[in-house]
C-alpha positions as a printed NumPy array, in Angstrom:
array([[ 41.296, -31.609,  29.5  ],
       [ 41.544, -28.568,  26.906],
       [ 44.861, -27.394,  26.073],
       [ 45.466, -23.729,  25.21 ],
       [ 48.571, -22.666,  23.472],
       [ 49.747, -19.054,  22.774],
       [ 53.012, -17.811,  21.391],
       [ 53.695, -14.633,  23.354],
       [ 52.813, -13.44 ,  26.88 ],
       [ 50.427, -11.03 ,  25.607],
       [ 48.392, -13.98 ,  23.841],
       [ 48.191, -16.385,  26.916],
       [ 48.892, -14.508,  30.215],
       [ 45.443, -13.316,  30.612],
       [ 44.187, -17.057,  30.107],
       [ 46.713, -18.159,  32.828],
       [ 45.642, -15.927,  35.141],
       [ 41.976, -17.141,  34.841],
       [ 42.871, -20.594,  36.04 ],
       [ 42.08 , -21.539,  39.397],
       [ 43.146, -24.589,  41.549],
       [ 46.593, -24.291,  39.41 ],
       [ 49.514, -26.567,  39.069],
       [ 52.724, -25.74 ,  37.256],
       [ 54.855, -27.907,  35.332],
       [ 57.909, -26.99 ,  33.369],
       [ 59.062, -29.077,  30.486],
       [ 61.633, -28.187,  27.935],
       [ 61.369, -24.692,  29.375],
       [ 58.003, -24.371,  28.808],
       [ 55.577, -23.361,  31.596],
       [ 52.329, -25.588,  31.615],
       [ 49.721, -24.146,  33.875],
       [ 46.707, -26.455,  34.558],
       [ 43.524, -26.057,  36.705],
       [ 40.077, -24.788,  36.262],
       [ 38.385, -22.042,  34.064],
       [ 34.658, -21.998,  34.752],
       [ 34.748, -25.476,  36.244],
       [ 36.227, -26.79 ,  32.745],
       [ 39.938, -28.554,  33.328],
       [ 42.484, -26.694,  31.185],
       [ 46.335, -26.584,  30.5  ],
       [ 47.697, -23.522,  29.027],
       [ 51.215, -22.758,  27.801],
       [ 53.101, -20.077,  25.998],
       [ 55.263, -21.577,  23.192],
       [ 57.158, -18.653,  21.923],
       [ 56.908, -17.731,  18.297],
       [ 57.731, -19.923,  15.496],
       [ 56.817, -23.413,  14.213],
       [ 59.51 , -25.601,  15.954],
       [ 58.613, -23.895,  19.3  ],
       [ 54.703, -24.409,  18.682],
       [ 55.456, -28.174,  17.781],
       [ 57.493, -28.72 ,  20.522],
       [ 55.083, -27.219,  23.231],
       [ 52.032, -29.223,  21.552],
       [ 53.719, -32.414,  21.824],
       [ 54.919, -31.68 ,  25.288],
       [ 51.506, -30.801,  26.143],
       [ 50.01 , -34.115,  24.516],
       [ 52.757, -36.399,  26.062],
       [ 52.49 , -35.117,  29.659],
       [ 48.799, -34.091,  30.074],
       [ 45.22 , -35.657,  29.6  ],
       [ 44.451, -33.426,  26.371],
       [ 41.227, -33.937,  24.771],
       [ 41.609, -30.911,  22.263],
       [ 43.991, -28.048,  21.735],
       [ 43.216, -24.549,  20.769],
       [ 45.761, -22.261,  19.331],
       [ 44.974, -18.63 ,  20.048],
       [ 46.603, -15.321,  19.439],
       [ 46.982, -12.672,  16.661],
       [ 47.709, -12.935,  12.914],
       [ 47.889, -10.917,  10.061],
       [ 45.411, -10.417,   7.171],
       [ 46.011, -11.978,   3.685],
       [ 42.728, -10.779,   2.492],
       [ 40.92 ,  -7.192,   1.763],
       [ 37.75 ,  -8.298,   3.492],
       [ 39.636,  -9.445,   6.94 ],
       [ 40.549,  -6.291,   8.586],
       [ 42.404,  -5.308,  11.899],
       [ 40.318,  -6.602,  15.116],
       [ 38.363,  -9.071,  12.925],
       [ 38.399, -12.819,  13.92 ],
       [ 39.704, -15.819,  11.865],
       [ 38.746, -19.32 ,  12.848],
       [ 40.49 , -21.808,  10.707],
       [ 38.883, -24.144,   8.515],
       [ 42.386, -25.572,   7.883],
       [ 45.834, -24.747,   8.229],
       [ 49.015, -25.127,   6.18 ],
       [ 52.769, -24.629,   6.344],
       [ 53.575, -22.469,   3.417],
       [ 57.467, -22.607,   3.817],
       [ 57.624, -26.396,   3.526],
       [ 59.138, -26.763,   0.072],
       [ 60.22 , -30.079,  -1.571],
       [ 58.997, -29.103,  -5.15 ],
       [ 62.565, -30.125,  -6.14 ],
       [ 61.234, -33.598,  -5.582],
       [ 58.031, -33.284,  -7.44 ],
       [ 55.723, -32.605,  -4.657],
       [ 53.538, -29.424,  -4.667],
       [ 54.455, -26.509,  -2.315],
       [ 53.539, -27.133,   1.173],
       [ 53.221, -30.62 ,   0.837],
       [ 53.487, -32.362,   4.333],
       [ 55.253, -35.633,   4.097],
       [ 53.914, -38.196,   6.742],
       [ 50.458, -36.478,   6.785],
       [ 50.753, -36.527,   2.909],
       [ 48.685, -33.372,   2.524],
       [ 49.015, -29.675,   2.144],
       [ 46.038, -28.449,   4.135],
       [ 45.301, -29.872,   7.668],
       [ 41.659, -29.58 ,   8.687],
       [ 40.804, -28.404,  11.855],
       [ 38.029, -30.136,  13.979],
       [ 34.711, -28.977,  12.642],
       [ 32.685, -29.264,  15.933],
       [ 35.268, -27.22 ,  17.926],
       [ 35.794, -24.799,  15.581],
       [ 32.242, -24.067,  15.049],
       [ 31.698, -23.653,  18.743],
       [ 34.478, -21.17 ,  18.854],
       [ 32.778, -19.19 ,  15.971],
       [ 29.375, -19.288,  17.775],
       [ 31.258, -17.861,  20.803],
       [ 32.902, -15.14 ,  19.013],
       [ 29.493, -14.146,  17.52 ],
       [ 27.846, -14.133,  20.864],
       [ 30.887, -11.775,  21.965],
       [ 30.051,  -9.379,  19.155],
       [ 32.872,  -9.896,  16.938],
       [ 33.014, -10.298,  12.984],
       [ 34.367, -13.496,  12.165],
       [ 35.775, -15.232,   8.858],
       [ 36.515, -18.83 ,   8.401],
       [ 39.214, -20.078,   5.805],
       [ 42.889, -21.02 ,   5.603],
       [ 45.436, -19.926,   8.165],
       [ 48.829, -20.322,   6.736],
       [ 51.723, -20.656,   8.976],
       [ 55.589, -20.154,   8.32 ],
       [ 58.743, -18.94 ,  10.346],
       [ 58.391, -15.57 ,   8.621],
       [ 56.599, -12.448,   9.996],
       [ 54.601, -11.46 ,   7.038],
       [ 55.319,  -7.83 ,   6.313],
       [ 55.323,  -7.227,   2.678],
       [ 52.548,  -7.44 ,  -0.169],
       [ 54.802,  -9.766,  -2.189],
       [ 54.559, -12.428,   0.323],
       [ 50.907, -11.595,   1.418],
       [ 49.718, -11.718,  -2.186],
       [ 51.596, -15.174,  -2.9  ],
       [ 50.235, -16.727,   0.326],
       [ 46.9  , -15.751,  -0.685],
       [ 47.103, -16.822,  -4.086],
       [ 48.989, -20.249,  -3.672],
       [ 46.95 , -21.492,  -0.659],
       [ 43.806, -19.308,  -0.701],
       [ 44.761, -18.14 ,   2.893],
       [ 42.933, -15.42 ,   4.59 ],
       [ 45.355, -15.121,   7.518],
       [ 49.03 , -15.49 ,   8.013],
       [ 51.146, -16.04 ,  11.262],
       [ 53.796, -18.439,  12.76 ],
       [ 52.463, -21.429,  14.776],
       [ 49.021, -22.734,  13.956],
       [ 50.208, -25.061,  11.283],
       [ 52.722, -26.561,  13.49 ],
       [ 50.138, -27.02 ,  16.2  ],
       [ 47.727, -28.547,  13.619],
       [ 50.627, -30.833,  12.268],
       [ 51.353, -32.214,  15.843],
       [ 47.641, -32.523,  16.882],
       [ 46.827, -34.611,  13.325],
       [ 49.841, -37.   ,  13.961],
       [ 48.819, -37.748,  17.442],
       [ 44.654, -37.881,  16.436],
       [ 44.157, -34.593,  18.675],
       [ 41.201, -32.495,  17.87 ],
       [ 42.36 , -28.669,  17.349],
       [ 41.209, -25.625,  16.333],
       [ 43.013, -22.337,  15.54 ],
       [ 41.739, -19.015,  16.397],
       [ 43.196, -15.498,  15.525],
       [ 42.371, -11.819,  15.89 ],
       [ 43.901,  -9.649,  13.156],
       [ 46.648,  -7.273,  14.358],
       [ 47.926,  -6.079,  11.101],
       [ 47.484,  -5.849,   7.237],
       [ 50.565,  -8.385,   6.444],
       [ 51.949,  -5.426,   4.382],
       [ 54.58 ,  -2.801,   4.649],
       [ 52.691,  -1.097,   7.209],
       [ 52.663,  -3.995,   9.601],
       [ 55.536,  -2.872,  11.656],
       [ 53.58 ,   0.058,  12.572],
       [ 50.203,  -1.563,  13.123],
       [ 51.491,  -4.963,  14.755],
       [ 52.609,  -3.179,  18.055],
       [ 49.666,  -0.736,  18.146],
       [ 47.05 ,  -3.368,  17.679],
       [ 48.477,  -6.722,  19.18 ],
       [ 47.259,  -6.106,  22.792],
       [ 43.918,  -5.054,  21.428],
       [ 43.71 ,  -8.31 ,  19.053],
       [ 45.047, -10.612,  21.891],
       [ 42.373,  -9.392,  24.324],
       [ 39.714, -10.37 ,  22.043],
       [ 41.06 , -13.691,  21.366],
       [ 41.267, -14.381,  25.127],
       [ 37.619, -13.139,  25.524],
       [ 36.318, -15.439,  23.098],
       [ 38.127, -18.479,  24.642],
       [ 36.58 , -17.697,  27.811],
       [ 33.286, -17.173,  26.232],
       [ 33.605, -20.657,  24.566],
       [ 34.796, -22.21 ,  27.99 ],
       [ 31.756, -20.931,  29.645],
       [ 29.551, -22.885,  27.072],
       [ 31.864, -26.105,  27.998],
       [ 31.529, -26.271,  31.695],
       [ 31.847, -29.758,  33.064],
       [ 32.692, -31.267,  29.614],
       [ 36.32 , -32.056,  30.364],
       [ 37.627, -34.571,  33.019],
       [ 40.4  , -33.563,  35.555],
       [ 43.861, -35.018,  34.392]])
């Protein structure tokens, strides 16, 4: 079964609406909608923004459903001048930029337990998503997506994340989803459509473009699922 997680209703509701033969299960206040899209068994959930919410949702999904892979979908900000609003970013890896145990001698972003800074996404799943995005006519970028519990809306943080982590996109959930999936040995991918520039204009751009960006992300997921029909077994 394919798990699909989005932080906000605008990012996940249109996916939920496409699910047929649906069952709904509520765990820890999160609604998990399972069923079929294009004959592929899926489980979709809205985790709410932030790393803890994303981790809670991902672990519950893995624990309670027969999940083969997880796609974290939604919107994000650009951390690179070549990545512009409505472009698509499919992560090669993710990091948690606000994990800071540098006082103990570890580099910024070092994740104890996984013992890494960057968590690699599943290359096959990410490549299939990239092809689906290209087939849908979108301009894509591959690179690091940086996650933290801050809405990025200033050039200082934006430039720091680009410099320290070589990140091209910022958001608040992908690193946590990747962390949980890696700990459980579950394949994952992170897809973001750019809604704003991560700078002082973000508070204006984000409300304007988030729905457009979310619709693009949803369309790519559906395009990907069409190519994966009958690849996932019913839970």
